[in-house]
Coordinates of C-alpha atoms in Angstrom, one line a residue:
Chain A
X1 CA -27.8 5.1 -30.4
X2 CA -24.9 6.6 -31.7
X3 CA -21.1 5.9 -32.2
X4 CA -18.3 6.5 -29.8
X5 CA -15.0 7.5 -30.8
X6 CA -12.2 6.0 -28.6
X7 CA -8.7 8.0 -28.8
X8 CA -6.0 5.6 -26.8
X9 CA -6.9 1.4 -26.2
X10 CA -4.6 1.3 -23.2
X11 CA -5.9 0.6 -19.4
X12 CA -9.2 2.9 -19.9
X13 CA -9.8 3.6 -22.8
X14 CA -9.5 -0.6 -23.9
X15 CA -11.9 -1.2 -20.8
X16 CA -14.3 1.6 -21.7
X17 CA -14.2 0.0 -25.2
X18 CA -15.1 -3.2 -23.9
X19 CA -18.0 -1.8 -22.0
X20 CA -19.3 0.3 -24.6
X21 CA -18.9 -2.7 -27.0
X22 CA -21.3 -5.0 -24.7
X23 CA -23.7 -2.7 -24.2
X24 CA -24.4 -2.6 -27.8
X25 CA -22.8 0.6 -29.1
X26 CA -20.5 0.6 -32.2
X27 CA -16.7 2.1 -30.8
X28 CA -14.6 3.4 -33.5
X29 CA -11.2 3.9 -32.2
X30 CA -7.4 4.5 -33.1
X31 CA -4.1 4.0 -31.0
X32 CA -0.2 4.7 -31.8
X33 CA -0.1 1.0 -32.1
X34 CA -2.0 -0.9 -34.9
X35 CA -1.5 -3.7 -32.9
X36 CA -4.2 -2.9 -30.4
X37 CA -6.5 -1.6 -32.5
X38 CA -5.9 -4.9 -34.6
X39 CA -7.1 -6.5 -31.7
X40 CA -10.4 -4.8 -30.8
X41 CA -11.8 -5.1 -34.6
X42 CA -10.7 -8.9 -33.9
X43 CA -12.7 -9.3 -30.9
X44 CA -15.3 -7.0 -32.6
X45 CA -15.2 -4.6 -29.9
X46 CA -14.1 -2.3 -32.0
X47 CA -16.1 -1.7 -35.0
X48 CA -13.4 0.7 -36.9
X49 CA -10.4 2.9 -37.1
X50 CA -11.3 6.6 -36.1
X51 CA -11.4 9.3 -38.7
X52 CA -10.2 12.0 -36.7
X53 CA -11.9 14.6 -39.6
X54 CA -15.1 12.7 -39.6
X55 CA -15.3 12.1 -36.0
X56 CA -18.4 10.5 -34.3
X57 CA -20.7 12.8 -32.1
X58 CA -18.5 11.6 -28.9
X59 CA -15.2 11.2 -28.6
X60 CA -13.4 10.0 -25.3
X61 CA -9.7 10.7 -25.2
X62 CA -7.9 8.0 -23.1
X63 CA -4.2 9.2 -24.4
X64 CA -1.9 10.3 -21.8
X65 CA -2.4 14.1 -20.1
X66 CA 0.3 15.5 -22.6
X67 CA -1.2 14.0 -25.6
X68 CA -4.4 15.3 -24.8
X69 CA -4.0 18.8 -25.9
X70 CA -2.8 18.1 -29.0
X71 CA -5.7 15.7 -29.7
X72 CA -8.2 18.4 -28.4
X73 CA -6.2 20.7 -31.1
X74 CA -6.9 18.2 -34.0
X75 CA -10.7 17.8 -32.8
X76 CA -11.2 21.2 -33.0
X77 CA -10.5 21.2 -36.2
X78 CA -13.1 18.4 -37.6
X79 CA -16.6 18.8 -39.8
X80 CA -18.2 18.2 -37.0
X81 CA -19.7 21.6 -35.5
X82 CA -21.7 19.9 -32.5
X83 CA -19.1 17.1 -31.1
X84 CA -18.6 16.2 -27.7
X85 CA -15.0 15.7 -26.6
X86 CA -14.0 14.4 -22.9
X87 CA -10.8 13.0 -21.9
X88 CA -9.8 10.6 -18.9
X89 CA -6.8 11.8 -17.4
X90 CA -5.6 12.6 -13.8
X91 CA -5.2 16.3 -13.7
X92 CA -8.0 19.0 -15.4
X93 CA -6.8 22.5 -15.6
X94 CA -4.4 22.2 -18.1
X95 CA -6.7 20.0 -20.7
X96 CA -9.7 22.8 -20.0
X97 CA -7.3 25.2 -20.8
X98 CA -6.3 23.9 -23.6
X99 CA -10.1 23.7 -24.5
X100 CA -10.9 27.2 -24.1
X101 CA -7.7 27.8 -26.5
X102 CA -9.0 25.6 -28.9
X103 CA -11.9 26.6 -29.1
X104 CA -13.5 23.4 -28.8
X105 CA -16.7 24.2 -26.9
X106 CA -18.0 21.1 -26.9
X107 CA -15.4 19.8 -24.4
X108 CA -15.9 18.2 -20.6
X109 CA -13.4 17.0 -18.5
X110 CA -13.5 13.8 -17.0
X111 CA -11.3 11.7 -14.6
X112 CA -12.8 8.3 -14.2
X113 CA -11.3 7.0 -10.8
X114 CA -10.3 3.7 -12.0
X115 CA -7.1 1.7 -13.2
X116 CA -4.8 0.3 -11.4
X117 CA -0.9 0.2 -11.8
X118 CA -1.4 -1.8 -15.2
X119 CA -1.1 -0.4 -18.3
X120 CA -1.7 -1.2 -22.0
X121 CA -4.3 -2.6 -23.7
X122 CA -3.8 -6.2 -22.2
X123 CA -4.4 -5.2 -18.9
X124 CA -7.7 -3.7 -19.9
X125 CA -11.2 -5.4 -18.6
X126 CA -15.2 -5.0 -18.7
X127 CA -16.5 -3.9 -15.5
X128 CA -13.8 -1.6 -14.7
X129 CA -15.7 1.5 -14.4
X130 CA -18.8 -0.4 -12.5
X131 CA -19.2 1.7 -9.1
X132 CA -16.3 4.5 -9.7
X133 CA -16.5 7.9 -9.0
X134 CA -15.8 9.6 -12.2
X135 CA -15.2 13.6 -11.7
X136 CA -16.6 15.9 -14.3
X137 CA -14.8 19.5 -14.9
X138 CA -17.3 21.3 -17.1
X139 CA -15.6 24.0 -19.0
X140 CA -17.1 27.3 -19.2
X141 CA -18.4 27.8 -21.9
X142 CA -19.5 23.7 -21.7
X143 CA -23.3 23.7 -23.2
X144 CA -25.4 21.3 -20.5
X145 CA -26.0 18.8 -23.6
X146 CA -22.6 17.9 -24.1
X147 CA -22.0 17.6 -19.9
X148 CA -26.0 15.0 -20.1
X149 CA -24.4 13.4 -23.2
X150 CA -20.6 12.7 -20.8
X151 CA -22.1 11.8 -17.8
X152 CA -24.9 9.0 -19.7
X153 CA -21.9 7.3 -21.1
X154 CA -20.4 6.9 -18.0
X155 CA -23.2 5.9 -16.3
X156 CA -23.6 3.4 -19.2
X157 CA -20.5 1.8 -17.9
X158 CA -21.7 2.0 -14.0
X159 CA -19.7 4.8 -13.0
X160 CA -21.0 7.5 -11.0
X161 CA -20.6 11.1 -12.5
X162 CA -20.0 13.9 -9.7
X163 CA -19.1 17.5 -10.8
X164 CA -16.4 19.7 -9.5
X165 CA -14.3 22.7 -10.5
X166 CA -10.7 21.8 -12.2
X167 CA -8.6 23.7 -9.7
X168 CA -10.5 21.5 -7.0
X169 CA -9.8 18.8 -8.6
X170 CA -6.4 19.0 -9.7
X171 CA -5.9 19.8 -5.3
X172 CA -8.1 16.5 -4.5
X173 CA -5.7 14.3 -6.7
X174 CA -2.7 16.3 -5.9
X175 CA -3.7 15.0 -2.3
X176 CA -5.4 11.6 -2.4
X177 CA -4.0 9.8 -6.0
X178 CA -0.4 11.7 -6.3
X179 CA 1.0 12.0 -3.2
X180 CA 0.2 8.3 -2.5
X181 CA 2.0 7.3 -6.1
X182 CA 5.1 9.4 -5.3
X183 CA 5.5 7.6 -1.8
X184 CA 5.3 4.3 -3.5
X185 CA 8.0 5.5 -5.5
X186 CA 10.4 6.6 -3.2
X187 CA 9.4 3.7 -1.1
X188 CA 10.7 1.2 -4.2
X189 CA 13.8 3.5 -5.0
X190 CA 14.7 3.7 -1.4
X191 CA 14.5 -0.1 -1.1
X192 CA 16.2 -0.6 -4.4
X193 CA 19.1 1.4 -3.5
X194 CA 19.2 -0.5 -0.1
X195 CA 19.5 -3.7 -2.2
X196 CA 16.2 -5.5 -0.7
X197 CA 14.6 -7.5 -3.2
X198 CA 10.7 -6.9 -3.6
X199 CA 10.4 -10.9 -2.6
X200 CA 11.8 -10.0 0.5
X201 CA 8.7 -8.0 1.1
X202 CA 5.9 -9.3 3.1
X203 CA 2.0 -8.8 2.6
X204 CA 2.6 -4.8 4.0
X205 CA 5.6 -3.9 2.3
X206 CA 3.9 -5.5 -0.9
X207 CA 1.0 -3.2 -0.4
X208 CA 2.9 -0.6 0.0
X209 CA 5.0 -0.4 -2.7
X210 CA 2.4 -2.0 -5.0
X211 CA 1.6 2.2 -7.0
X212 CA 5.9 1.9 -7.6
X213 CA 5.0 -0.6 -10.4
X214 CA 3.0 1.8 -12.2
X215 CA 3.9 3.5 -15.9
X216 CA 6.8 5.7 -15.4
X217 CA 5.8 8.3 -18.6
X218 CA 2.1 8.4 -17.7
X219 CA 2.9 9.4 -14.2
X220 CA 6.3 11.9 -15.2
X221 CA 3.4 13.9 -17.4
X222 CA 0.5 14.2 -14.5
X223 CA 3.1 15.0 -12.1
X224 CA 4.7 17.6 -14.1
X225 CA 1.8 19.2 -15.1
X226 CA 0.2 19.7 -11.4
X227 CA 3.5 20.2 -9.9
X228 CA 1.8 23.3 -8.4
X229 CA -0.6 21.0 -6.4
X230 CA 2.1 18.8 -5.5
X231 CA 4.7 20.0 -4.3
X232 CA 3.0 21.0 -1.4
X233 CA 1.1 17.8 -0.6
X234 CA 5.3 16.3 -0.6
X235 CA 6.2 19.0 2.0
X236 CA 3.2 17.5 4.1
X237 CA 4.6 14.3 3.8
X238 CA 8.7 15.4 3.9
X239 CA 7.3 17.1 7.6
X240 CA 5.5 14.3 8.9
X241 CA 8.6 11.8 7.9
X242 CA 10.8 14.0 9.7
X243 CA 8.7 14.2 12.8
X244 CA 9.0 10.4 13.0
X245 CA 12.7 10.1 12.5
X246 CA 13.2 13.1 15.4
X247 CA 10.7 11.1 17.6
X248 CA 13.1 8.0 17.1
X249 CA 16.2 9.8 17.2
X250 CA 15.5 11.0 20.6
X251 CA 13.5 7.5 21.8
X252 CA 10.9 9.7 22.4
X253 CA 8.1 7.1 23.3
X254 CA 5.0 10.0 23.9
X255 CA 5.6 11.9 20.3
X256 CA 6.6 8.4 18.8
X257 CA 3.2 6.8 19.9
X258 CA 1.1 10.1 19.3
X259 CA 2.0 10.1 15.5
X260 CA 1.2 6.3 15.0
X261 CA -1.8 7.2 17.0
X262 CA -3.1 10.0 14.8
X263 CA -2.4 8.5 11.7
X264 CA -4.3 5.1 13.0
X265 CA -7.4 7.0 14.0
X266 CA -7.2 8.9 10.6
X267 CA -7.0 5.1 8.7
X268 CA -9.3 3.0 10.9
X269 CA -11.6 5.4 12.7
X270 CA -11.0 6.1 16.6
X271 CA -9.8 3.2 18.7
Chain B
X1 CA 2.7 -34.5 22.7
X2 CA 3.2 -32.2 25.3
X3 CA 1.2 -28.5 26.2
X4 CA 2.4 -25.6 24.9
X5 CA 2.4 -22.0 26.5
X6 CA 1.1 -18.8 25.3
X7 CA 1.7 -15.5 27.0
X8 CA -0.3 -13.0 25.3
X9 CA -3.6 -14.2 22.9
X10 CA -3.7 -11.1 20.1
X11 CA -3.5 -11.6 16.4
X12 CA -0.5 -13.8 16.8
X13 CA -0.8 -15.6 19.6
X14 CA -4.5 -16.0 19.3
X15 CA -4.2 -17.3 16.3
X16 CA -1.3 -20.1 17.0
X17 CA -3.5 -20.7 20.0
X18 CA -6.4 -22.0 17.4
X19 CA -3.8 -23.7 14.7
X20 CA -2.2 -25.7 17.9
X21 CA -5.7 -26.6 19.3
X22 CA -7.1 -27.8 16.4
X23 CA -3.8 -29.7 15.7
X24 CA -4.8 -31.8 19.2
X25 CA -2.3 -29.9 21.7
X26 CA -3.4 -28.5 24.7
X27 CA -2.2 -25.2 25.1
X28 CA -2.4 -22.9 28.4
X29 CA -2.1 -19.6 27.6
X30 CA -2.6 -16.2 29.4
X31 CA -2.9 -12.4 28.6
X32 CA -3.7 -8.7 30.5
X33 CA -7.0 -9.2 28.8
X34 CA -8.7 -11.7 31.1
X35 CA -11.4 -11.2 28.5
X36 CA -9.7 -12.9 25.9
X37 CA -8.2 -15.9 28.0
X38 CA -12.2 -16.5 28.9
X39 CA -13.1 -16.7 25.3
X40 CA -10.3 -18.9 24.1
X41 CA -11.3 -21.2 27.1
X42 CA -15.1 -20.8 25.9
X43 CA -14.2 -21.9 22.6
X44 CA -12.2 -24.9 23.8
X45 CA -9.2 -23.3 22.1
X46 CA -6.7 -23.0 25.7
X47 CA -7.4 -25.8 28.2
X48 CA -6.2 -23.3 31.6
X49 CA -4.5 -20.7 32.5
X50 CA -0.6 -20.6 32.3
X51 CA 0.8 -20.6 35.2
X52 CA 4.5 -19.2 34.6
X53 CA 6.5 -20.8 37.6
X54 CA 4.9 -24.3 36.3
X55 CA 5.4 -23.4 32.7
X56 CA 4.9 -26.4 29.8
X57 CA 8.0 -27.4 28.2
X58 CA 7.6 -24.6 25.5
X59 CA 6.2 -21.9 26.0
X60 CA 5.3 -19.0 23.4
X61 CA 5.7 -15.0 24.5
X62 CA 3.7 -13.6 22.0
X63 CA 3.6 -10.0 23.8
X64 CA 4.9 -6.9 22.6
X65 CA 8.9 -6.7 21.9
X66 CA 9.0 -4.2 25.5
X67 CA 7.4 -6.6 27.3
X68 CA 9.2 -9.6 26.1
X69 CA 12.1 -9.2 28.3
X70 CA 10.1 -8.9 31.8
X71 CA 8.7 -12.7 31.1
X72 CA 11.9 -14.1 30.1
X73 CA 13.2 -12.6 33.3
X74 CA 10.1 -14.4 35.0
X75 CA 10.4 -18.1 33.2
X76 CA 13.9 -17.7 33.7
X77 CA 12.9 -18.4 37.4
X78 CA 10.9 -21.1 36.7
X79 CA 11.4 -24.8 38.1
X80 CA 11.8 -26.3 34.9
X81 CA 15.4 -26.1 33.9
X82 CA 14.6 -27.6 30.6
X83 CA 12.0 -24.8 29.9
X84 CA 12.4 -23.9 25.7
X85 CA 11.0 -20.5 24.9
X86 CA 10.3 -18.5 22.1
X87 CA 8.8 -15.3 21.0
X88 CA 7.2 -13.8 18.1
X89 CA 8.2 -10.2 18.2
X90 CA 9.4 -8.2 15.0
X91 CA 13.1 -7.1 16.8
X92 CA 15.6 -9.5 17.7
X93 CA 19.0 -8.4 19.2
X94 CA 17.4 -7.0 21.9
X95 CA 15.3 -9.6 23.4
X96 CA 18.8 -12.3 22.5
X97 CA 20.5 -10.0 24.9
X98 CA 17.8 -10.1 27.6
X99 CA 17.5 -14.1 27.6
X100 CA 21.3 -13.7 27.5
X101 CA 21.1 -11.6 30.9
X102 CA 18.5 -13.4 31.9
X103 CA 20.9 -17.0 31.8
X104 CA 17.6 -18.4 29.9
X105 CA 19.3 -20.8 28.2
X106 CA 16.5 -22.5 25.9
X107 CA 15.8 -19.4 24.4
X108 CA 15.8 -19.7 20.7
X109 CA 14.0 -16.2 19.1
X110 CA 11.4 -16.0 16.6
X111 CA 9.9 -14.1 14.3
X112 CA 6.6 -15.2 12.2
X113 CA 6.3 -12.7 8.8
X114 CA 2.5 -13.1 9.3
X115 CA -0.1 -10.5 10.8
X116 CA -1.6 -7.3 9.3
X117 CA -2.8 -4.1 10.6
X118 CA -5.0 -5.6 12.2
X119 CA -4.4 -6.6 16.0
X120 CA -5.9 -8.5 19.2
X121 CA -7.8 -11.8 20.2
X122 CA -10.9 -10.1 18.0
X123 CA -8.6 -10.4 14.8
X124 CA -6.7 -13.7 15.4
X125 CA -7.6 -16.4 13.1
X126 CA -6.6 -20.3 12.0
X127 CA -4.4 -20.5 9.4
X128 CA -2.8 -17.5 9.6
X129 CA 0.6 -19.0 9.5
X130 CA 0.1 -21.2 6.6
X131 CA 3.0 -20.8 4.0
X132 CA 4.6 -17.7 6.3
X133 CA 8.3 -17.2 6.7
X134 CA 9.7 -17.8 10.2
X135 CA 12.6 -16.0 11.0
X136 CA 14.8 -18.1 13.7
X137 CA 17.5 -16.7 15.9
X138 CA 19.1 -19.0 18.3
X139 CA 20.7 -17.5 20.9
X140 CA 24.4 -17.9 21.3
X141 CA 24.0 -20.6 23.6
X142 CA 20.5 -22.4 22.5
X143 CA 20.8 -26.2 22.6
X144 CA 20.4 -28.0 19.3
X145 CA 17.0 -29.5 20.8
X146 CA 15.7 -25.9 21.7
X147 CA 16.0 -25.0 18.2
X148 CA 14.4 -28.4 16.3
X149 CA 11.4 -27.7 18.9
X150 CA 10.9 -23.9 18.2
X151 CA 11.1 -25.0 14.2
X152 CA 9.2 -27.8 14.8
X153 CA 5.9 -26.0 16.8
X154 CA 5.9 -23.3 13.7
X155 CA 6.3 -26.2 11.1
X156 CA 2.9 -27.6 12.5
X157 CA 1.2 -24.3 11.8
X158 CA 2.2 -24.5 8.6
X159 CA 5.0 -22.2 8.9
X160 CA 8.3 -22.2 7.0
X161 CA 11.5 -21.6 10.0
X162 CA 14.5 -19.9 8.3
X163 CA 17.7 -19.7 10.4
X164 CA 19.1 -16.1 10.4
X165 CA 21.8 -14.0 12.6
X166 CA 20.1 -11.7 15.1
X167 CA 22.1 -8.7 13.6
X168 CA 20.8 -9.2 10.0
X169 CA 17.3 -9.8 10.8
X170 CA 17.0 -6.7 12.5
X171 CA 18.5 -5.1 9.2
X172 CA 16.5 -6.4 7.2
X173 CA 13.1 -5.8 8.8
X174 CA 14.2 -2.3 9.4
X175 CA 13.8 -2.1 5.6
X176 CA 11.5 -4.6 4.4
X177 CA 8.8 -3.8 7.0
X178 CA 9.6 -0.9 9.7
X179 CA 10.4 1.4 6.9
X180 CA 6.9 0.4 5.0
X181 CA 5.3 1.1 8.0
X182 CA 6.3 4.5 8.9
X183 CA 5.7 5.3 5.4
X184 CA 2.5 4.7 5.7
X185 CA 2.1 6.6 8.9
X186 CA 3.9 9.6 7.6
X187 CA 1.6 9.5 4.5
X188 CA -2.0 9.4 6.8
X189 CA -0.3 11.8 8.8
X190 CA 0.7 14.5 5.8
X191 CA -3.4 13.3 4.4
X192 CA -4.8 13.6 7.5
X193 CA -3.5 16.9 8.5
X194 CA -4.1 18.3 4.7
X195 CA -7.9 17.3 5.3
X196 CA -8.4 14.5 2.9
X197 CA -10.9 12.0 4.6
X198 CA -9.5 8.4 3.9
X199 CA -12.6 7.7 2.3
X200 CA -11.0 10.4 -0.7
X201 CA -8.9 7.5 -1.3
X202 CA -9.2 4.9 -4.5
X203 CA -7.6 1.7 -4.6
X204 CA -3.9 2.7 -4.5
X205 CA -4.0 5.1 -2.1
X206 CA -6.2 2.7 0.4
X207 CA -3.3 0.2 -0.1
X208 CA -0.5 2.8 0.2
X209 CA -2.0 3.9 3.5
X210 CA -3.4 0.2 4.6
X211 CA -0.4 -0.1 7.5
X212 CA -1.5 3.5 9.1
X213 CA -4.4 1.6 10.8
X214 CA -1.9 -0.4 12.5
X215 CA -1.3 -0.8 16.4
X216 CA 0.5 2.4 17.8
X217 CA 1.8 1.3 21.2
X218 CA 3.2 -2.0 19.1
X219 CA 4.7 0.0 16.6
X220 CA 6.6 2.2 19.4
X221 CA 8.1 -0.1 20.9
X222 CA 9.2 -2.0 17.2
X223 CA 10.2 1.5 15.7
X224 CA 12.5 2.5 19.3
X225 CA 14.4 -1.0 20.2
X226 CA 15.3 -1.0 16.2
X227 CA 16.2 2.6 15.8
X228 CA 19.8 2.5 14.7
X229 CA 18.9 0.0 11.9
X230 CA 15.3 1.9 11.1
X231 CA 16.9 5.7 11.0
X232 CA 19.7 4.6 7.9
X233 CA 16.3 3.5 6.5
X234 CA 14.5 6.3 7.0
X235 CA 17.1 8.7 5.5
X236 CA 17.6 6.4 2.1
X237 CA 13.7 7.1 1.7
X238 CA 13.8 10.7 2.2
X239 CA 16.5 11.0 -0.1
X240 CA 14.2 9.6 -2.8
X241 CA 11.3 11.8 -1.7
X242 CA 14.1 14.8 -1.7
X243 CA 14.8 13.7 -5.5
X244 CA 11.4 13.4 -6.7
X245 CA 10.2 16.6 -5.5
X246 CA 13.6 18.6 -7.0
X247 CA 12.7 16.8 -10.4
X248 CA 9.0 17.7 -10.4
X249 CA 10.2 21.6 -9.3
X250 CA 12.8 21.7 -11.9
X251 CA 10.4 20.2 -14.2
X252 CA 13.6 17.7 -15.1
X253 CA 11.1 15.4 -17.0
X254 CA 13.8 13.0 -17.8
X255 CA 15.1 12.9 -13.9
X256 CA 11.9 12.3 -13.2
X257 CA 11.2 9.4 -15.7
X258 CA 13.8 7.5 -14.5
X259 CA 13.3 7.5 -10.7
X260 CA 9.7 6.6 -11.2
X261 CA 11.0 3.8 -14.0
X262 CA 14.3 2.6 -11.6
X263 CA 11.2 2.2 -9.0
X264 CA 8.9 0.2 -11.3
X265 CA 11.7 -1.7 -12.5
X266 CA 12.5 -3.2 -9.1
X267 CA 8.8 -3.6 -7.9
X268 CA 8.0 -5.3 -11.1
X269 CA 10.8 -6.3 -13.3
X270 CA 12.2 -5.1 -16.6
X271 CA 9.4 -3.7 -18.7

């Protein structure tokens, strides 16, 4: 069994580490901060720092979505004429672009759908990936042994590989992960600005809100860089806000009721 | 120790129903649902039927906030001129005023932060007030002894009563849980219509949207008796959404940074 290079020991990539680790596989890996890194060898789940120009045959990327290209970039460029490269972040078109540019044929997109609104290498844990959907973006020019060799190791961490096209994707995410993060966030600013503190919250508001605690630069990069994607899913929202507050404005019960209604029976299934 | 009354036997009052039971009170109780009266009285949880002109001492509305008024009206015109009552609903100006009109003296409002999105006799449980706030309004003209026996039949349930103005409760749950819901209806409103199946959703998004599946008809009449304090709400949040989506379309990267940062400051402290 062969090595796996680890780029980034935050959230994912320190969990995936872990994983790897357990299940008997030597994890080379590198982070901005020696301090992580220092702690893997310590623990022995990491074995050594990452060579970048002698990578191993698989390489996961677990940097943020803007560091990624510039990663790929530096990839490209290794000994290495058969490596594997996949990455783990939230939005796919962009990083298969930057793929195809590279040159790095070898490359498949992957968005493990995992984490939570921790960061860092201290919030990272085995088992995180056991059960998750992890979406795989092929590139085009992807050869079907580097996607086999992608989707065993997540399998070896119990996630569940499931293909699907980038621009797909990027929409899905836009729709199910982003939207909900950005409504956390306004939800927090709003309430901030309206001086309420968070213990003031009970177990709804606290669930609510609980995305608005997430890391401020991963999330400025994904949303940035689907803004196409997401803009709309905000109108969607912006629209079905405003629908409430002219229901309430006029006390009107029936269009008031229907709208709780509909999104109840979206949530919970009919009634 | 004397019965206590229950009108209504849902999530809340269902669920004081079986803490005060098991405490050793006898509690009459009705509801609409003749269903859920027979099953409380199956289980030995409510002794008989209430009967409200020969109400108990105390007696609990634990009813939706419209219907609250109509049975202070009708225990208003009860023989018992000592009567103390109480209710449980999420608004409280309104239903002061009514007990006002009403010349229900031993009126003393209340308002347990407990519950979830779930509702009815189906979903009420023991315990469910263990460690809760209690929000307590007296009325303008509640007796000292009203008051110490509203605090004191939440205190036995384990709750924790907390003495606040009318006015500035219905502020403050116009932000700290009216606005979380209708956030969360808006959002499964905006997903539902965009096509995303709920079951698209990971863990933050299934908490984000967790207060969609709540009760409609409830919600209505919450979201209408507290309009002017929910709409200032409302408009604070779509302010934030506003700035969001002008950062992520101007691609203002450092705009954007710090809304998402300001939120995850408040929701979970300085980083």
């Amino acid at each position: 069994v062969s090595d796996v290079g680890i780029v980034g020991l935050g959230l994912i990539g320190g969990s995936l580490a872990r994983d790897l680790a357990a299940a008997g596989r030597r994890v080379v890996a590198t982070d901005r901060s020696g301090a992580a890194v220092a702690q893997a060898r310590g623990k022995g789940i990491v074995a050594t720092e990452l060579d970048p120009d002698e990578p191993p045959p698989l390489v996961v990327l677990a940097v943020p979505v803007r560091a990624t290209p510039d990663w790929i970039r530096r990839l490209a460029g290794s000994t290495r004429p058969d490596l594997v490269v996949t990455d783990t972040g939230s939005t796919k078109r962009s990083i298969l672009d930057a793929a195809r540019g590279a040159g790095l044929d070898g490359f498949v997109g992957s968005h493990p759908v995992a984490g939570s609104h921790e960061s860092g290498w201290d919030a990272s844990r085995t088992g995180l990936f056991r059960g998750a959907d992890v979406w795989i973006c092929p590139g085009r020019d992807s050869a079907p042994g580097s996607i086999d060799a992608v989707e065993r190791l997540w399998r070896d961490v119990g996630g569940r590989p499931r293909r699907i096209d980038a621009g797909e994707h990027d929409r899905l995410l836009a729709r199910c992960s982003h939207l909900p993060q950005l409504v956390a966030t306004a939800l927090g600013t709003a309430l901030s600005r309206l001086g309420l503190p968070p213990e003031a919250l009970g177990p709804g508001g606290r669930d609510t809100t609980r995305l608005a605690a997430s890391d401020a630069a991963m999330w400025t990069d994904i949303l940035l860089d689907n803004a196409d994607e997401v803009r709309p899913a905000i109108e969607a929202l912006a629209d079905a806000l405003e629908e409430l507050d002219s229901a309430i404005t006029d006390g009107d019960e029936q269009r008031l009721r229907a709208l709780l209604a509909g999104a109840r029976e979206w949530k919970a299934g009919p009634s």
